[in-house]
Short mmCIF file of C-alpha atoms and ligand atoms in Angstrom, two decimals:
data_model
loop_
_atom_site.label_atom_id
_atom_site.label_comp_id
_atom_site.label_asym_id
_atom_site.label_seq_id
_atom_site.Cartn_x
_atom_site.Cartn_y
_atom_site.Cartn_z
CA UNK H 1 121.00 115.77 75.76
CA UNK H 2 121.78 112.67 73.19
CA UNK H 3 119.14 109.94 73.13
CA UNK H 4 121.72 106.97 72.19
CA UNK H 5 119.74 103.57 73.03
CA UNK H 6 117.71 102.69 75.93
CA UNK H 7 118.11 105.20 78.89
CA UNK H 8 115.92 103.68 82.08
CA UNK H 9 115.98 104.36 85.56
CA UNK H 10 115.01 103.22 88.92
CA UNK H 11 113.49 106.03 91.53
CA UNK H 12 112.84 104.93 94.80
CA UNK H 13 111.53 107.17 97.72
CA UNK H 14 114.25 106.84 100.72
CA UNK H 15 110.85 106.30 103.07
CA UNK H 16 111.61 103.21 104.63
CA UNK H 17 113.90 99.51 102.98
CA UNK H 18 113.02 98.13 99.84
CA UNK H 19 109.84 95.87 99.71
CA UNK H 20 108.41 93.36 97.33
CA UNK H 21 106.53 95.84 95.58
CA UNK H 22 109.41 98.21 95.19
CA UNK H 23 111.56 95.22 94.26
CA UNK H 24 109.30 94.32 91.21
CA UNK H 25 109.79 97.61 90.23
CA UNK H 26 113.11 97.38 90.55
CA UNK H 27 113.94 93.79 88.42
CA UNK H 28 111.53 95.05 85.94
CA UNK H 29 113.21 97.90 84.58
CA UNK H 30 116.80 96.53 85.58
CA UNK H 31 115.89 93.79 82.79
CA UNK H 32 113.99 95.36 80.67
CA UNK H 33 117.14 97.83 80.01
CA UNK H 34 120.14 94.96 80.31
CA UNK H 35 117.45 93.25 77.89
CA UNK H 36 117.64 96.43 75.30
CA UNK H 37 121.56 96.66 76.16
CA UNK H 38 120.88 99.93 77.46
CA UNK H 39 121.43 102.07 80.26
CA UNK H 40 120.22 102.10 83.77
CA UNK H 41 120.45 104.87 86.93
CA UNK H 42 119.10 105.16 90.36
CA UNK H 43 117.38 108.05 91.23
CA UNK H 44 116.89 108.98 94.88
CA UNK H 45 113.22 110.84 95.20
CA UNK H 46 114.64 112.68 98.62
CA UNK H 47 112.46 115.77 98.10
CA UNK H 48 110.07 114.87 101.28
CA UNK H 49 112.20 114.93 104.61
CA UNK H 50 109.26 114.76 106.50
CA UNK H 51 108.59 111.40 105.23
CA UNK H 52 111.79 110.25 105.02
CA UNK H 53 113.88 107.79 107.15
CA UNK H 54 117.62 108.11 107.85
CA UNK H 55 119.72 105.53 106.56
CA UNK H 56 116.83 104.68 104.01
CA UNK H 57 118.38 105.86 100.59
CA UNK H 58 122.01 103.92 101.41
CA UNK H 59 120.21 100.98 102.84
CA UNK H 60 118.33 100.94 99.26
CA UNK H 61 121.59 101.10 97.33
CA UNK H 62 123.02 98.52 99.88
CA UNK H 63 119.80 96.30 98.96
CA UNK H 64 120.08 96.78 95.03
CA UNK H 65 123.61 95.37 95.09
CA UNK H 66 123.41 92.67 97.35
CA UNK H 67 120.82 91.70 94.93
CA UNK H 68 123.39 92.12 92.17
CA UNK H 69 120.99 95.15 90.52
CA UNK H 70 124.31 97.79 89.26
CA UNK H 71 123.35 100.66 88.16
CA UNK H 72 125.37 102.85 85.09
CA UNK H 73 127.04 106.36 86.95
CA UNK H 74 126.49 108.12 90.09
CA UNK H 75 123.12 108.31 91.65
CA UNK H 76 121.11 111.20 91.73
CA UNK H 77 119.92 112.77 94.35
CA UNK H 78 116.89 115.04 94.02
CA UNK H 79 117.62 116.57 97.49
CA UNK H 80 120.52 118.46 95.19
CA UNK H 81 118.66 119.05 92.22
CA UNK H 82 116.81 122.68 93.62
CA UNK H 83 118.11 124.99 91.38
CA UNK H 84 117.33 123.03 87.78
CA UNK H 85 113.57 122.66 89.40
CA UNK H 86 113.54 126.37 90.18
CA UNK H 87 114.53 127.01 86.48
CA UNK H 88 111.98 125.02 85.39
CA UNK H 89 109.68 126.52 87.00
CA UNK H 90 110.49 129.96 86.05
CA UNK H 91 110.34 128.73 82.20
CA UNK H 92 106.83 128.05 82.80
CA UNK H 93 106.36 131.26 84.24
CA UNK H 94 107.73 133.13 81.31
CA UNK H 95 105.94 131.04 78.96
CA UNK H 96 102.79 130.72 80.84
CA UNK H 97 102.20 127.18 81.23
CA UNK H 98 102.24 127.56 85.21
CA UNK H 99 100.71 129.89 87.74
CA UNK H 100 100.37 131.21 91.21
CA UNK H 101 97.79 129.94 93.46
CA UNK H 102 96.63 131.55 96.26
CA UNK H 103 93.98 128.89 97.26
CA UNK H 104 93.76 127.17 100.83
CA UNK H 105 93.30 123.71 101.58
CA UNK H 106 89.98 124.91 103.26
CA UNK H 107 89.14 126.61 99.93
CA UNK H 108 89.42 123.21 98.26
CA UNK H 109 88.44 120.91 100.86
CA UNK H 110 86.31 118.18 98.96
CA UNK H 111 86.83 119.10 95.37
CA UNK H 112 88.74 116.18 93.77
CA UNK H 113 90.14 118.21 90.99
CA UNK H 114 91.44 121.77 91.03
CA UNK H 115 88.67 124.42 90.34
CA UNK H 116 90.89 126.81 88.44
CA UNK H 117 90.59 129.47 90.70
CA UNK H 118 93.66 131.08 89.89
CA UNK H 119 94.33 129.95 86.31
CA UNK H 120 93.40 133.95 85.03
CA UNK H 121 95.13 135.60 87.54
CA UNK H 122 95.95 136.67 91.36
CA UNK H 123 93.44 139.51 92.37
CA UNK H 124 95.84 142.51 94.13
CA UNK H 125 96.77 141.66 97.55
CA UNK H 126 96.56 137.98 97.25
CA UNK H 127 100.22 135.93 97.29
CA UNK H 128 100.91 132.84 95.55
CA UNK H 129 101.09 130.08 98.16
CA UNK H 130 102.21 127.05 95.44
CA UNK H 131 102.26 127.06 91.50
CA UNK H 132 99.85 124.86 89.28
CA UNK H 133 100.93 123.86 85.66
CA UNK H 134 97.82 124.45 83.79
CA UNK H 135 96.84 121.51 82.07
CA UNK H 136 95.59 121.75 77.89
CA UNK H 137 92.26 120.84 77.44
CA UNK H 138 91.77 117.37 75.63
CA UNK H 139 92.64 113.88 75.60
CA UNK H 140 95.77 112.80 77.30
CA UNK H 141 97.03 109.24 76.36
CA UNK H 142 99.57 106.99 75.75
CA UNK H 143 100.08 103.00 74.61
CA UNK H 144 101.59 101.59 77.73
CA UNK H 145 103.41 98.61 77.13
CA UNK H 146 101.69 96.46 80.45
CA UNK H 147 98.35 98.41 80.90
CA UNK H 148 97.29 98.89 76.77
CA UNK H 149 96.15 101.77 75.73
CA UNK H 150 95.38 104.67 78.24
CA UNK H 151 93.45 107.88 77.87
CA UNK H 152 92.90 110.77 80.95
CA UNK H 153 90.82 113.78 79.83
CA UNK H 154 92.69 116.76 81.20
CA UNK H 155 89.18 118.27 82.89
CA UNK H 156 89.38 114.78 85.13
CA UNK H 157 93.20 115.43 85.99
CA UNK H 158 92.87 119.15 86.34
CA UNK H 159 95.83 121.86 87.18
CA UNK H 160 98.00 120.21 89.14
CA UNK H 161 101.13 121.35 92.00
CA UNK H 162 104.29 121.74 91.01
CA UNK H 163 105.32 123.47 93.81
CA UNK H 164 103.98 123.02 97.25
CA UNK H 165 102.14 125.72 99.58
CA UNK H 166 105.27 124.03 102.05
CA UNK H 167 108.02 125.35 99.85
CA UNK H 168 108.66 121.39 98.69
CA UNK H 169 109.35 120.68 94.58
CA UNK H 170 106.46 118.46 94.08
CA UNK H 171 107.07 115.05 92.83
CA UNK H 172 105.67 115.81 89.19
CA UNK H 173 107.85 118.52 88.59
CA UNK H 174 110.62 116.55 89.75
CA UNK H 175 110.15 113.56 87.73
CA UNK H 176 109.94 115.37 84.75
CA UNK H 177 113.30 117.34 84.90
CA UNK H 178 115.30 114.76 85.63
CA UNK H 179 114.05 112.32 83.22
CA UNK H 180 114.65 115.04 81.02
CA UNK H 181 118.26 115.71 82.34
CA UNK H 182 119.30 112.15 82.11
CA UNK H 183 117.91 111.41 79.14
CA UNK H 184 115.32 108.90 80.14
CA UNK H 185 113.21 107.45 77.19
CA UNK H 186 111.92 104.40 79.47
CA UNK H 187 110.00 103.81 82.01
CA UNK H 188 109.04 100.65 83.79
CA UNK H 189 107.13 101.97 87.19
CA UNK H 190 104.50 100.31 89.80
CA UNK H 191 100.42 100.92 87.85
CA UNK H 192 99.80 103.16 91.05
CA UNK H 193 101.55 105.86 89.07
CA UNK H 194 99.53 105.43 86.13
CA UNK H 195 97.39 108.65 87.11
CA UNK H 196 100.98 110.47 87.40
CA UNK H 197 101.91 109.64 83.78
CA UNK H 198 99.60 111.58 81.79
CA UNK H 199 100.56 115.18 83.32
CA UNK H 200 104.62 114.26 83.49
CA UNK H 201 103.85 113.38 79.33
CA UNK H 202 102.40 116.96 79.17
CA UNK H 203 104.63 118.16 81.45
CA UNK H 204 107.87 116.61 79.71
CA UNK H 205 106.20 118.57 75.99
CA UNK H 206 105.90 121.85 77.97
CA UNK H 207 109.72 121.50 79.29
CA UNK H 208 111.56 119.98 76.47
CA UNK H 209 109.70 119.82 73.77
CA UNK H 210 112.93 118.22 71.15
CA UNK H 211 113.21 115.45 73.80
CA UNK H 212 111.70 111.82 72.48
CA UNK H 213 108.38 110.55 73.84
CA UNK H 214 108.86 108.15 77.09
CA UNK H 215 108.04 104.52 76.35
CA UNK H 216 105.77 103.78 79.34
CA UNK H 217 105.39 100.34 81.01
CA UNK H 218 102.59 100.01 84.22
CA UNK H 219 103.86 96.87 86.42
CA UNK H 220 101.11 94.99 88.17
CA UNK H 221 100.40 96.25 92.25
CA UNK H 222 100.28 93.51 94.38
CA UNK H 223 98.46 93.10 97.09
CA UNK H 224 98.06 91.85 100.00
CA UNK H 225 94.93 89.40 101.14
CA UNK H 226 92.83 92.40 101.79
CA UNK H 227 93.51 93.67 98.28
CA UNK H 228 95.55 96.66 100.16
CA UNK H 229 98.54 97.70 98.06
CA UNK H 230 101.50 96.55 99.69
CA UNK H 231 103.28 99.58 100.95
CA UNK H 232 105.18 101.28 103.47
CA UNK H 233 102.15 101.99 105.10
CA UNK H 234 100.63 98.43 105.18
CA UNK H 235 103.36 97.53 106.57
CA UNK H 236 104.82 95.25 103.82
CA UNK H 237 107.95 93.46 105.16
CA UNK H 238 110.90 94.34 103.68
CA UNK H 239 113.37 92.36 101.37
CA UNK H 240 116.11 90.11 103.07
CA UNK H 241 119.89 90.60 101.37
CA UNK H 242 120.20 87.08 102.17
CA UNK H 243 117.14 86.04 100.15
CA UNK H 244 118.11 87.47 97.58
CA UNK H 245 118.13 84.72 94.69
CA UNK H 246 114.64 83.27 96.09
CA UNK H 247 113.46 87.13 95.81
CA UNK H 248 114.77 87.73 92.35
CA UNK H 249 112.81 84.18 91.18
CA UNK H 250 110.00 85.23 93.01
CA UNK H 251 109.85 88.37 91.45
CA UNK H 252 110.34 87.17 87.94
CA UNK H 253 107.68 84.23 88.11
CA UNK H 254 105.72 87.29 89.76
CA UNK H 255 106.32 89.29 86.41
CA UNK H 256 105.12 85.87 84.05
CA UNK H 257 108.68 85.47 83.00
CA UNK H 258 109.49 82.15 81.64
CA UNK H 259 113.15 82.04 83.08
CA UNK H 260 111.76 81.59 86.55
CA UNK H 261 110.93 77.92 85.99
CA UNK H 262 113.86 77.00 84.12
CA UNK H 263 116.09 74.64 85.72
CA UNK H 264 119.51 76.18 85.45
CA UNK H 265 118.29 79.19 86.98
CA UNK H 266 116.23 76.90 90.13
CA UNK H 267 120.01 75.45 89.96
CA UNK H 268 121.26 79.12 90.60
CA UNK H 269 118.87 79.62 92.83
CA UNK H 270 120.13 77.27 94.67
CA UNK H 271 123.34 78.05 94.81
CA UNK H 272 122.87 81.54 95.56
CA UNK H 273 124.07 83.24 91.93
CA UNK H 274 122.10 86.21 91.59
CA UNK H 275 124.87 87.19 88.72
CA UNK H 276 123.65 84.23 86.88
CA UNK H 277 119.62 84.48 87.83
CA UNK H 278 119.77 88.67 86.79
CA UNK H 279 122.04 87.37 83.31
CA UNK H 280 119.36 84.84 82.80
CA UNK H 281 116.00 86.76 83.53
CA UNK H 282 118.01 89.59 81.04
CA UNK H 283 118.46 87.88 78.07
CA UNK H 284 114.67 86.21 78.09
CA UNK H 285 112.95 89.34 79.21
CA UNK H 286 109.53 89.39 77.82
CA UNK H 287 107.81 92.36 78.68
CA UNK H 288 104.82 91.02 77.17
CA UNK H 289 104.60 88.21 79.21
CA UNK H 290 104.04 90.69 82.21
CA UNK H 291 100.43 90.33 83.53
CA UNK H 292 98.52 93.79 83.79
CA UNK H 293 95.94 93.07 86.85
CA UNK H 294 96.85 93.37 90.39
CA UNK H 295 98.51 90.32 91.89
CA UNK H 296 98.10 88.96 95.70
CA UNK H 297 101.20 88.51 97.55
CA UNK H 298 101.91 87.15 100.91
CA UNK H 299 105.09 89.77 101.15
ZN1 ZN U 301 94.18 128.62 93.34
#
């Protein structure tokens, strides 16, 4: 894989339509990669049917152009991706970075972080019901370009899934080999991942160790008046197509960007250019105006 420029992606969930929250996410690293003149793909995270919702992942990419957010190449689909995870999984194997678990979710009802039950071994008889990559001991941490430095100590994120007692790729493992196969070296994501990042960073060094270390960036949650996140499950209303060039200003005077009170974008605005708002909010992209704590949203 060649690392020419500024590779970035969006990966949404096909769980339900695009919401503010989601949308942030989405102008955010949209600009932050037109900004670097670099490159930018959709990723569909469709590796949880259960939780899915038909129609969701084309009424995303329906949403992301309306909004005039192109992506660069064909979208991937995780839902296709089952035999690069299983490879990956089996190079842990061989290397032994991962291992078999045989524990139930009785067994480790109430402990927060994996006990390492099975980190030395299976006893005979017992099968492995998912795999764990076993975290190194130490300091995890990375300078994220929103949040400042961060640091996880690996006892307080523990051995985590990477393949679920369902059968189901878990999301880490996911992440991680796709950024990998695209060539991601950017990442502008919601702060609710932030516990995520330090095991796909010592994931991504297990897996492909030549690849370049991920420039991080934690956007702001926003929340609603209760100080809930604003999800799928708060029911967060989703984003109108024919909003759209109130949205995107919203979003970027949401994200501190200067652009959002200028007048010839208000004058786009108003005349319903999203080209012209997106060209804008591009070329003044400051990700350093971006605020770090959690903002309250009506959406
Ligand atoms: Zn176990």
């Amino acid at each position: 894989m060649e690392y020419a420029g500024y590779v970035g992606r969006f990966a949404p969930s096909p769980t339900g339509r695009l919401h503010m929250g989601s949308m942030l996410s989405a102008v955010a690293s949209w600009c932050d990669a037109r900004h670097a003149g670099g490159t930018w793909y959709v990723r569909m995270e469709d590796l949880d049917p259960p939780r899915e919702v038909a129609g969701a992942a084309s009424d995303i990419l329906r949403t992301l152009d309306a909004f005039g957010l192109h992506w660069d190449g064909p979208v991937m689909y995780q839902s296709g991706r089952h035999e690069a995870y299983a490879e990956a999984l089996s190079q842990l194997l061989d290397e032994g970075r991962a291992f078999g678990c045989a524990c139930t979710r009785k067994l480790l009802a109430g402990a927060t972080v994996y006990p390492g039950h099975c980190r030395s071994g299976l006893r005979a008889g017992q099968t492995p019901r998912s795999y764990r990559y076993g975290m190194s001991s130490g300091v995890h941490g990375w300078q994220d370009a929103v949040q400042g430095g961060q640091s996880f100590v690996a006892e307080e994120l523990g051995d985590f899934v990477i393949k679920r007692a369902d059968g189901h790729w878990a999301y880490q493992l996911a992440v991680v080999v796709d950024d990998v196969a695209q060539g991601i070296n950017a990442v502008v994501r919601g702060a609710d991942l932030l516990d995520s990042t330090p095991r796909q960073i010592a994931l991504r060094q297990a897996l492909a160790p030549a690849a370049p270390a991920i420039s991080w960036a934690h956007l702001p949650i926003l929340v609603n008046a209760d100080g809930q996140k604003l999800s799928k499950q708060t029911l967060a209303t989703p984003v109108e197509a024919d909003k759209a060039p109130d949205i995107l200003v919203a979003c970027l005077s949401l994200l501190g960007q200067r652009c959002a009170h200028e007048e010839k974008v208000l004058e786009m605005m108003q005349g319903g250019d999203v080209t012209g708002i997106l060209a804008a909010a591009a070329q003044g992209w400051e990700m350093a105006r971006v605020p770090a704590a959690p903002i309250h949203s009506q959406g």
